[in-house]
PDB file of C-alpha atoms in Angstrom:
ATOM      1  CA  UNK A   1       0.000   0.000   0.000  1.00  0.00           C
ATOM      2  CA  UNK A   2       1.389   3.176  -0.901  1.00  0.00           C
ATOM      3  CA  UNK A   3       0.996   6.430   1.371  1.00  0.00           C
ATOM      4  CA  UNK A   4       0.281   9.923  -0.032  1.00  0.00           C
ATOM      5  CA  UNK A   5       3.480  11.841   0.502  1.00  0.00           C
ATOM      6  CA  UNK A   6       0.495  14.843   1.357  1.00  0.00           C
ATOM      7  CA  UNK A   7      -0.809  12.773   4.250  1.00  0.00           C
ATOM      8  CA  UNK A   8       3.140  12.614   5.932  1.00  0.00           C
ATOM      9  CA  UNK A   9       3.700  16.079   6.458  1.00  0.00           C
ATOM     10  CA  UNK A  10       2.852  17.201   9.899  1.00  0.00           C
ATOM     11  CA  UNK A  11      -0.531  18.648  10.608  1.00  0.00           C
ATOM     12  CA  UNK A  12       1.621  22.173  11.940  1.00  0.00           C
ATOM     13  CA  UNK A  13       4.595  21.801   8.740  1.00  0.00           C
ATOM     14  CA  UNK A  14       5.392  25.318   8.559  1.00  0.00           C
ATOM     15  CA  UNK A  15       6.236  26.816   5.409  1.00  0.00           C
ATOM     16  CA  UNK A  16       8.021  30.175   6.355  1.00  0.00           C
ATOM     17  CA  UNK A  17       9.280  31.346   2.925  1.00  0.00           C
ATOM     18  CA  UNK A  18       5.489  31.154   1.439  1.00  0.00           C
ATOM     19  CA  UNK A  19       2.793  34.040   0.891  1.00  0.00           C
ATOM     20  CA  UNK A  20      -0.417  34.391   1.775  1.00  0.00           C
ATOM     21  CA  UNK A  21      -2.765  32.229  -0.761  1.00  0.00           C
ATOM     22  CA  UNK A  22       0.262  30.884  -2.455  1.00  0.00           C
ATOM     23  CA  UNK A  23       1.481  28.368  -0.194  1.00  0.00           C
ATOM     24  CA  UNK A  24       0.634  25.737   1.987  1.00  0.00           C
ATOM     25  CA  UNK A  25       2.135  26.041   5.072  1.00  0.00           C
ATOM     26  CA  UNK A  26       1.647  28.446   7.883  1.00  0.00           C
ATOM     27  CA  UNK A  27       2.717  32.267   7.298  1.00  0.00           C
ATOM     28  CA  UNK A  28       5.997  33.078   8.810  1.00  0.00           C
ATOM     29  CA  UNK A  29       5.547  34.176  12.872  1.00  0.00           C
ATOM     30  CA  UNK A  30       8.174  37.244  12.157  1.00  0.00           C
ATOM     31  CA  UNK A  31       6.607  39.047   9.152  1.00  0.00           C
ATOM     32  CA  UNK A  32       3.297  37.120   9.191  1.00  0.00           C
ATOM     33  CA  UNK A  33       4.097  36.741   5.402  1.00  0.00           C
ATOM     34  CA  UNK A  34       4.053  40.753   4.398  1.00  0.00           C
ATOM     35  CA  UNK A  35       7.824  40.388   4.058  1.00  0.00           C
ATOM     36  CA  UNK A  36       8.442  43.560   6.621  1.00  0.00           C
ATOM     37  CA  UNK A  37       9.184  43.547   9.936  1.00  0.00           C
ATOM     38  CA  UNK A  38       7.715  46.267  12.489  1.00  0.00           C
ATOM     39  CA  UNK A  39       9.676  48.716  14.133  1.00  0.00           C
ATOM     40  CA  UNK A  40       8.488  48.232  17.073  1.00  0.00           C
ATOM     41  CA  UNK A  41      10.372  44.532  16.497  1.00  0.00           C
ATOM     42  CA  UNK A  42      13.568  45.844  15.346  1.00  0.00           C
ATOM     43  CA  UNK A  43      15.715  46.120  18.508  1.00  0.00           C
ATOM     44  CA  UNK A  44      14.119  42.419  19.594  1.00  0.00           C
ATOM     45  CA  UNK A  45      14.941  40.279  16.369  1.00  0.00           C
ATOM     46  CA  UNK A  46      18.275  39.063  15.547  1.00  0.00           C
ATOM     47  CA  UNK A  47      19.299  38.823  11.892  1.00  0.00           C
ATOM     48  CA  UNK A  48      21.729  35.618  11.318  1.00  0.00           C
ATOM     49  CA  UNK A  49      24.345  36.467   8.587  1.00  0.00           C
ATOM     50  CA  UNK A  50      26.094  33.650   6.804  1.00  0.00           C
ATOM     51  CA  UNK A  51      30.009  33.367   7.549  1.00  0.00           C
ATOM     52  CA  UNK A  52      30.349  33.702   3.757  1.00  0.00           C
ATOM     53  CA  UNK A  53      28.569  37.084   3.220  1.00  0.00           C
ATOM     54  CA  UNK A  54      31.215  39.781   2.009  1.00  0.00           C
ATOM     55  CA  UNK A  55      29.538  42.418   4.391  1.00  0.00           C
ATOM     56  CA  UNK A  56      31.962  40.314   7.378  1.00  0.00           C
ATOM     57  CA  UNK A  57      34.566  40.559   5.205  1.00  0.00           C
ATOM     58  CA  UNK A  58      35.286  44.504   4.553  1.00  0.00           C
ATOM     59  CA  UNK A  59      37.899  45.542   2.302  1.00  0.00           C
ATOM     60  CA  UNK A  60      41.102  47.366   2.964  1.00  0.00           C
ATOM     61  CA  UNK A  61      40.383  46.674   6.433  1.00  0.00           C
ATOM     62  CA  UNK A  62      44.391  46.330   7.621  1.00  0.00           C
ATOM     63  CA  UNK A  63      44.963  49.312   5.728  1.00  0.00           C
ATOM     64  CA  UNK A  64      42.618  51.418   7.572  1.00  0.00           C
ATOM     65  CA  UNK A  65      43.762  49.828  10.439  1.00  0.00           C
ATOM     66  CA  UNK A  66      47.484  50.680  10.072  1.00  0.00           C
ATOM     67  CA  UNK A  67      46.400  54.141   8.685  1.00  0.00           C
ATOM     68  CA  UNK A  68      44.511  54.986  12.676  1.00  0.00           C
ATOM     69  CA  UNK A  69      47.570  53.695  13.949  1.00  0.00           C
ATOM     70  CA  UNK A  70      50.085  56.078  12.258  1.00  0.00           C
ATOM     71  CA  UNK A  71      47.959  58.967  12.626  1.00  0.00           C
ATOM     72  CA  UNK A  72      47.616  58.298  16.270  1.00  0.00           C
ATOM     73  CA  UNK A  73      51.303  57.784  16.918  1.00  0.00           C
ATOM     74  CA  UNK A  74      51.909  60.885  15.028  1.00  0.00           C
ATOM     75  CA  UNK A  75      50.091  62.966  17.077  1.00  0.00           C
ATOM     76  CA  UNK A  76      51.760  61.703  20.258  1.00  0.00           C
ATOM     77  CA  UNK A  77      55.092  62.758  18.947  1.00  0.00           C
ATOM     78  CA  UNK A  78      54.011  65.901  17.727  1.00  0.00           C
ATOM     79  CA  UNK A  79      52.623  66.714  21.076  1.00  0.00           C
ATOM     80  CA  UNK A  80      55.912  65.465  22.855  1.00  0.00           C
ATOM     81  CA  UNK A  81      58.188  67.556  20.511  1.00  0.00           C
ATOM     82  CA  UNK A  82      56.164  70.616  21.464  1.00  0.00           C
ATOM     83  CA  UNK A  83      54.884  70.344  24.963  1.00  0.00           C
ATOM     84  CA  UNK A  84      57.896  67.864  26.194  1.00  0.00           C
ATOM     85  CA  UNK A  85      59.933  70.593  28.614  1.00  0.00           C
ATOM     86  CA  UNK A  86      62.792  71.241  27.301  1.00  0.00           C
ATOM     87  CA  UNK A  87      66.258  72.928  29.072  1.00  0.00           C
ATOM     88  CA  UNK A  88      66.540  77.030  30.495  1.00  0.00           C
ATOM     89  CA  UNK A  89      70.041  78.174  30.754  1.00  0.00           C
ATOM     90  CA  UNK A  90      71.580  81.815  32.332  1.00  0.00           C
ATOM     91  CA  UNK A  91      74.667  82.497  30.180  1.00  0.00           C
ATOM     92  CA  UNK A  92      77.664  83.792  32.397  1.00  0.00           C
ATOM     93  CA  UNK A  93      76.702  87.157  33.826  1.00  0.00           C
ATOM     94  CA  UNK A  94      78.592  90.355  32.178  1.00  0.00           C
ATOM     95  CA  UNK A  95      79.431  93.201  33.799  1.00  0.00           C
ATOM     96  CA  UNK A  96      78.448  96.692  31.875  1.00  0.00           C
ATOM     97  CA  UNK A  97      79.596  99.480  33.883  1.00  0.00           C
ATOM     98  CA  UNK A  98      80.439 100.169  37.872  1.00  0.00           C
ATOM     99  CA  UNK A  99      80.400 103.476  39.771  1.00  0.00           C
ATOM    100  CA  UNK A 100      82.591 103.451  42.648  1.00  0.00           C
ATOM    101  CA  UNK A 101      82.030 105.995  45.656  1.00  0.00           C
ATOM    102  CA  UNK A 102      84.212 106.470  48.677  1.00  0.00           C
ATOM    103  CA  UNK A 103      83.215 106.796  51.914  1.00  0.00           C
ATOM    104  CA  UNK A 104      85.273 107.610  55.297  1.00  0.00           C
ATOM    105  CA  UNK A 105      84.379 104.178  56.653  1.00  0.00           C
ATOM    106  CA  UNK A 106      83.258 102.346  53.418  1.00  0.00           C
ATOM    107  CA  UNK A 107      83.434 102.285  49.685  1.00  0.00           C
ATOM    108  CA  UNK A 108      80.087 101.553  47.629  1.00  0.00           C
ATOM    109  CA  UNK A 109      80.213 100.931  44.565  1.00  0.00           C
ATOM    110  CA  UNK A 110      76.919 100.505  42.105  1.00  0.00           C
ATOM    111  CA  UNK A 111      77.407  97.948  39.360  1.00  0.00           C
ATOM    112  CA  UNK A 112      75.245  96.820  36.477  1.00  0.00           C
ATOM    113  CA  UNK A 113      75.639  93.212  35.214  1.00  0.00           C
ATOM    114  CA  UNK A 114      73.792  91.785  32.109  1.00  0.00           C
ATOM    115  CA  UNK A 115      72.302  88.286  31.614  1.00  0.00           C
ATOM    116  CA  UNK A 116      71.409  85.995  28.821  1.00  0.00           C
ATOM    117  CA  UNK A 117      68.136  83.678  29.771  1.00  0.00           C
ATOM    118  CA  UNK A 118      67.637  81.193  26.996  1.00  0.00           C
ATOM    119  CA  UNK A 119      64.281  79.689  25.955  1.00  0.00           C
ATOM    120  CA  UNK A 120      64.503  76.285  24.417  1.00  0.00           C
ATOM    121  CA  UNK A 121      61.005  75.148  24.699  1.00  0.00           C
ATOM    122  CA  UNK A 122      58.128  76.078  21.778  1.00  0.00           C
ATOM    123  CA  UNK A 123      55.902  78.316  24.595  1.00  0.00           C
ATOM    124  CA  UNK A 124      56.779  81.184  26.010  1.00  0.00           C
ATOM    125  CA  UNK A 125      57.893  81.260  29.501  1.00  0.00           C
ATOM    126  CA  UNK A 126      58.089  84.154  32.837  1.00  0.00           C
ATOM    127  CA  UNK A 127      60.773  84.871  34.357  1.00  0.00           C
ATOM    128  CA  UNK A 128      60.623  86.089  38.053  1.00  0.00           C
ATOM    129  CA  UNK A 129      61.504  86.254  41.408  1.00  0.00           C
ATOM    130  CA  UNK A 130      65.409  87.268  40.387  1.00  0.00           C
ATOM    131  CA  UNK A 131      67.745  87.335  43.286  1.00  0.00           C
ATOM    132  CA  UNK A 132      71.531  87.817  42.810  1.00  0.00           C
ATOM    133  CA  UNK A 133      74.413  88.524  45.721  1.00  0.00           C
ATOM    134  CA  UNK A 134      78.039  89.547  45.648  1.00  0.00           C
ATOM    135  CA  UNK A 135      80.208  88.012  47.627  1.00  0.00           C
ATOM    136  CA  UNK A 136      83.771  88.663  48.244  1.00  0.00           C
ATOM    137  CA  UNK A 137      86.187  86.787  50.436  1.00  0.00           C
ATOM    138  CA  UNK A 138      82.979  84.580  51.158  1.00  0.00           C
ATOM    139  CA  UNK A 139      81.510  87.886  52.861  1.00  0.00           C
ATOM    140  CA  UNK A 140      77.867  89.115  51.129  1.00  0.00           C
ATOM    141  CA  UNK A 141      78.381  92.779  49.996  1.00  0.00           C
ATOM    142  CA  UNK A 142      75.623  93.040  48.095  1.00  0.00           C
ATOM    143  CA  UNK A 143      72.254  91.622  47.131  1.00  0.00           C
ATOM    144  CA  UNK A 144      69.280  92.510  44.550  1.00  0.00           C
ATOM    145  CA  UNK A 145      66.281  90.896  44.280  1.00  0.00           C
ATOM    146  CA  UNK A 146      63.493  91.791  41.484  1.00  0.00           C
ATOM    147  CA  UNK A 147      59.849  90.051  41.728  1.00  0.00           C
ATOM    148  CA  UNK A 148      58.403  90.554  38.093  1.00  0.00           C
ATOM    149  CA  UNK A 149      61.226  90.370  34.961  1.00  0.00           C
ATOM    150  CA  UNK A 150      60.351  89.286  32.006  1.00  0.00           C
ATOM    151  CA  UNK A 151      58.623  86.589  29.467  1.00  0.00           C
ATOM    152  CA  UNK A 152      60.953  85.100  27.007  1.00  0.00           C
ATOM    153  CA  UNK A 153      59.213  83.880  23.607  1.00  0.00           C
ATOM    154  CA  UNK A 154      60.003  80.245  22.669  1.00  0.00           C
ATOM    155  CA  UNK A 155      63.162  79.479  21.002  1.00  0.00           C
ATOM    156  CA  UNK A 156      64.947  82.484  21.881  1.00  0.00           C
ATOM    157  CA  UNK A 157      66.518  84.277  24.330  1.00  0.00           C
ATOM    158  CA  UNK A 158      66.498  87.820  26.315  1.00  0.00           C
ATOM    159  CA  UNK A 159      68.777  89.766  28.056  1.00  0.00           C
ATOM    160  CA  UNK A 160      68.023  91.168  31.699  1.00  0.00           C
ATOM    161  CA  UNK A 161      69.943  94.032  33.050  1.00  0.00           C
ATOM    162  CA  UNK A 162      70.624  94.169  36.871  1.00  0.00           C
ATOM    163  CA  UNK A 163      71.811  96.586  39.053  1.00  0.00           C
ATOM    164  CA  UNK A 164      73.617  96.113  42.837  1.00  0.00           C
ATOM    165  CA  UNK A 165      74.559  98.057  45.238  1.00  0.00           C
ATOM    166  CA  UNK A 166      77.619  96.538  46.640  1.00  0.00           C
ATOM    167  CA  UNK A 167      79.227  98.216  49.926  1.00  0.00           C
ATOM    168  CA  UNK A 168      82.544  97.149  51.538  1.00  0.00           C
ATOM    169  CA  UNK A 169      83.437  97.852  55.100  1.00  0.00           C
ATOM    170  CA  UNK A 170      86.444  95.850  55.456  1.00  0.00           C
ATOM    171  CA  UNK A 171      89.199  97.881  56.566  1.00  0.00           C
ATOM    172  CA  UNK A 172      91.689  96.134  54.327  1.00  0.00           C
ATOM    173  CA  UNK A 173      89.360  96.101  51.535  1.00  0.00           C
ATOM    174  CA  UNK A 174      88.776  99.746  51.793  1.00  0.00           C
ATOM    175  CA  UNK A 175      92.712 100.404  52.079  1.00  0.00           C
ATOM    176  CA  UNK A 176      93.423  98.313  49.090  1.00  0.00           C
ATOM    177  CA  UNK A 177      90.541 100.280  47.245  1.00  0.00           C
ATOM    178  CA  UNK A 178      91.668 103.521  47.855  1.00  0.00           C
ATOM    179  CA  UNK A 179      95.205 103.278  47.766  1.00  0.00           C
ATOM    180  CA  UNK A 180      97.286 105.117  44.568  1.00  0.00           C
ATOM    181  CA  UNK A 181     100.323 103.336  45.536  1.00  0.00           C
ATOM    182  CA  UNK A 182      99.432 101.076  42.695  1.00  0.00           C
ATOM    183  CA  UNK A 183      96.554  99.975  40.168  1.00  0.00           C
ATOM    184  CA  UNK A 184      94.189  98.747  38.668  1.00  0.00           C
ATOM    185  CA  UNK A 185      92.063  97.957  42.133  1.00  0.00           C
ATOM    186  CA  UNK A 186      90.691  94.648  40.709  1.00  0.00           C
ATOM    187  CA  UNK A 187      88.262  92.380  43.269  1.00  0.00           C
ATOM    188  CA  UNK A 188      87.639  89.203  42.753  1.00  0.00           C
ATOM    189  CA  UNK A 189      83.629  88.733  43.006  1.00  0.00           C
ATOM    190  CA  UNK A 190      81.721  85.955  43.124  1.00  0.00           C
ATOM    191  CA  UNK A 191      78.120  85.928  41.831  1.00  0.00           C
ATOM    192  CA  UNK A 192      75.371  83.590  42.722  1.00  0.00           C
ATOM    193  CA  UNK A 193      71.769  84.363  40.511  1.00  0.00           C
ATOM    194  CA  UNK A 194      68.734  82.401  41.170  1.00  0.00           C
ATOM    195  CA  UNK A 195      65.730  83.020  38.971  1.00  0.00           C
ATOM    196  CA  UNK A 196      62.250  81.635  39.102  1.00  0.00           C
ATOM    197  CA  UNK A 197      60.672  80.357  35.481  1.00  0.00           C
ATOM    198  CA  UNK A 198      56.927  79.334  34.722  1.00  0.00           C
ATOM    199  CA  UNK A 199      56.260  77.682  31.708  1.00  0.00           C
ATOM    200  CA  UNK A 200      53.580  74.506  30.711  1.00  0.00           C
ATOM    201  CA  UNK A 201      51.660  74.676  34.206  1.00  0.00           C
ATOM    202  CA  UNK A 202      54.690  74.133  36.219  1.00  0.00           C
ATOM    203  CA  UNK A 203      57.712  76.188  37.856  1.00  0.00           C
ATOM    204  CA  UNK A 204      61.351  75.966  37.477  1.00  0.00           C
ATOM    205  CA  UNK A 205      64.516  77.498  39.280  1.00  0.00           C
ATOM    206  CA  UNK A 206      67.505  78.588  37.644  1.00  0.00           C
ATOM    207  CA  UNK A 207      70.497  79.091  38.865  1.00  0.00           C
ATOM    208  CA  UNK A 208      74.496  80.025  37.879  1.00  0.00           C
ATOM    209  CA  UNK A 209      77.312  80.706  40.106  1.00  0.00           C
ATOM    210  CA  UNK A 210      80.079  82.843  38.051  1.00  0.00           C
ATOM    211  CA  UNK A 211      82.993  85.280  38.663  1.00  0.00           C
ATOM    212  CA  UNK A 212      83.921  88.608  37.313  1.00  0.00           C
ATOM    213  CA  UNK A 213      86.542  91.002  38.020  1.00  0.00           C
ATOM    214  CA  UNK A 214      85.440  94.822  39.497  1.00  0.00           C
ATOM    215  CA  UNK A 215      87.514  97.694  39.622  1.00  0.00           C
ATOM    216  CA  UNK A 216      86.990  99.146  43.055  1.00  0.00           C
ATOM    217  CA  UNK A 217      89.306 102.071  42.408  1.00  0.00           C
ATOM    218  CA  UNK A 218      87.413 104.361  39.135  1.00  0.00           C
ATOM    219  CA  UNK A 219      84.750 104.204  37.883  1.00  0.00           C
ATOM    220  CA  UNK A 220      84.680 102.161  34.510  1.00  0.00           C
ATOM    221  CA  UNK A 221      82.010 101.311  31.878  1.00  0.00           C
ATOM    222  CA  UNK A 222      84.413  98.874  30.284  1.00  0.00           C
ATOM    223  CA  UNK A 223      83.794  94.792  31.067  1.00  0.00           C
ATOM    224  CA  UNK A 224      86.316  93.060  32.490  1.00  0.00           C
ATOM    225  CA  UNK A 225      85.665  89.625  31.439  1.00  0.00           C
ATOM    226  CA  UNK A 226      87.080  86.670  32.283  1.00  0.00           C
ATOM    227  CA  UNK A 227      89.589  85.243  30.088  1.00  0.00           C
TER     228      UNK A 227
END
């Protein structure tokens, strides 16, 4: 006896690709057949892709890849060559000129000194909060101190003119100063300089110890360097 292949399909065989009066299964439960899907449906369905469908399988992917990850390390070095701090340096301090006057029981002498503050970094920076002091024979005879200088544009460098009053009391010092039995009356000073630098939200201190050589017997507006 021969079945009816009609009568072996299940009494709920569902038929989920047909159309409504075209097939003869059941409509499909998503669509109900119309072939759309609600939007009120469309964050609660899940659409199942087959491994072989190009749309997983984008192309120049690794190019687009490697092309994010040379832009990005780009930027980080172009932000480290610009914003990485970079050194401040006081060139040796020149003298410009000195005024010497004497006193019974001193000699004071006024003297004008000129330094170089360099700028290596690409912002601009402020100087402040200078202080410099003379010392001679290890004995403080003078001492400036200036709150607001200067700023100093990036990549370059500015020159800041200081003036000190230096006073000496010691009897030998004064003898040797204002002697004629010989000349020139060259002291042997010592300068310490400490300056104060803000740049890229933080603060810095400089600082230079030097020499120069002052004439405490005329008054003189030529340097006397140091060889």
């Amino acid at each position: 006896m021969t079945l009816n292949t009609d009568q072996q399909k299940p009494s709920r065989w569902m038929d989920y690709g047909s159309i409504p009066g075209k097939g003869q299964g059941e409509n499909c439960p998503t669509c109900q057949g119309s072939g759309r899907i609600s939007r009120s449906q469309e964050a609660q369905l899940v659409a199942v892709i087959p491994c072989s469908d190009q749309r997983l399988k984008p192309s120049r992917t690794k190019l687009y890849v490697c092309i994010s990850i040379a832009v990005c390390l780009l930027t980080c070095f172009l932000i480290l060559l610009f914003l990485f701090p970079r050194s401040l340096e006081i060139s040796s301090v020149t003298p410009q000129s000195s005024l010497v006057y004497f006193a019974p029981k001193y000699v004071q002498m006024i003297i004008t000194n000129k330094l170089n503050v360099s700028n290596q970094n690409f912002v601009t920076i402020e100087a402040h909060d200078l202080d410099l002091q003379v010392l001679i024979n290890n004995n403080v005879v003078g001492k400036t101190k200036m709150a607001n200088l200067t700023k100093i544009p990036p990549r370059s460098q500015k020159s800041i003119t200081v003036v000190t009053n230096v006073t000496i009391e010691e009897d030998g010092l004064i003898y040797y100063c204002k002697t004629s039995a010989f000349r020139p009356h060259t002291l042997y000073a010592q300068l310490q300089v400490t300056i104060k630098a803000y740049f890229l939200s933080h603060e810095e201190q400089l600082s230079l110890d030097t020499f120069e050589y002052i004439d405490c017997g005329r008054n003189t507006t030529i340097p006397h360097n140091l060889p």
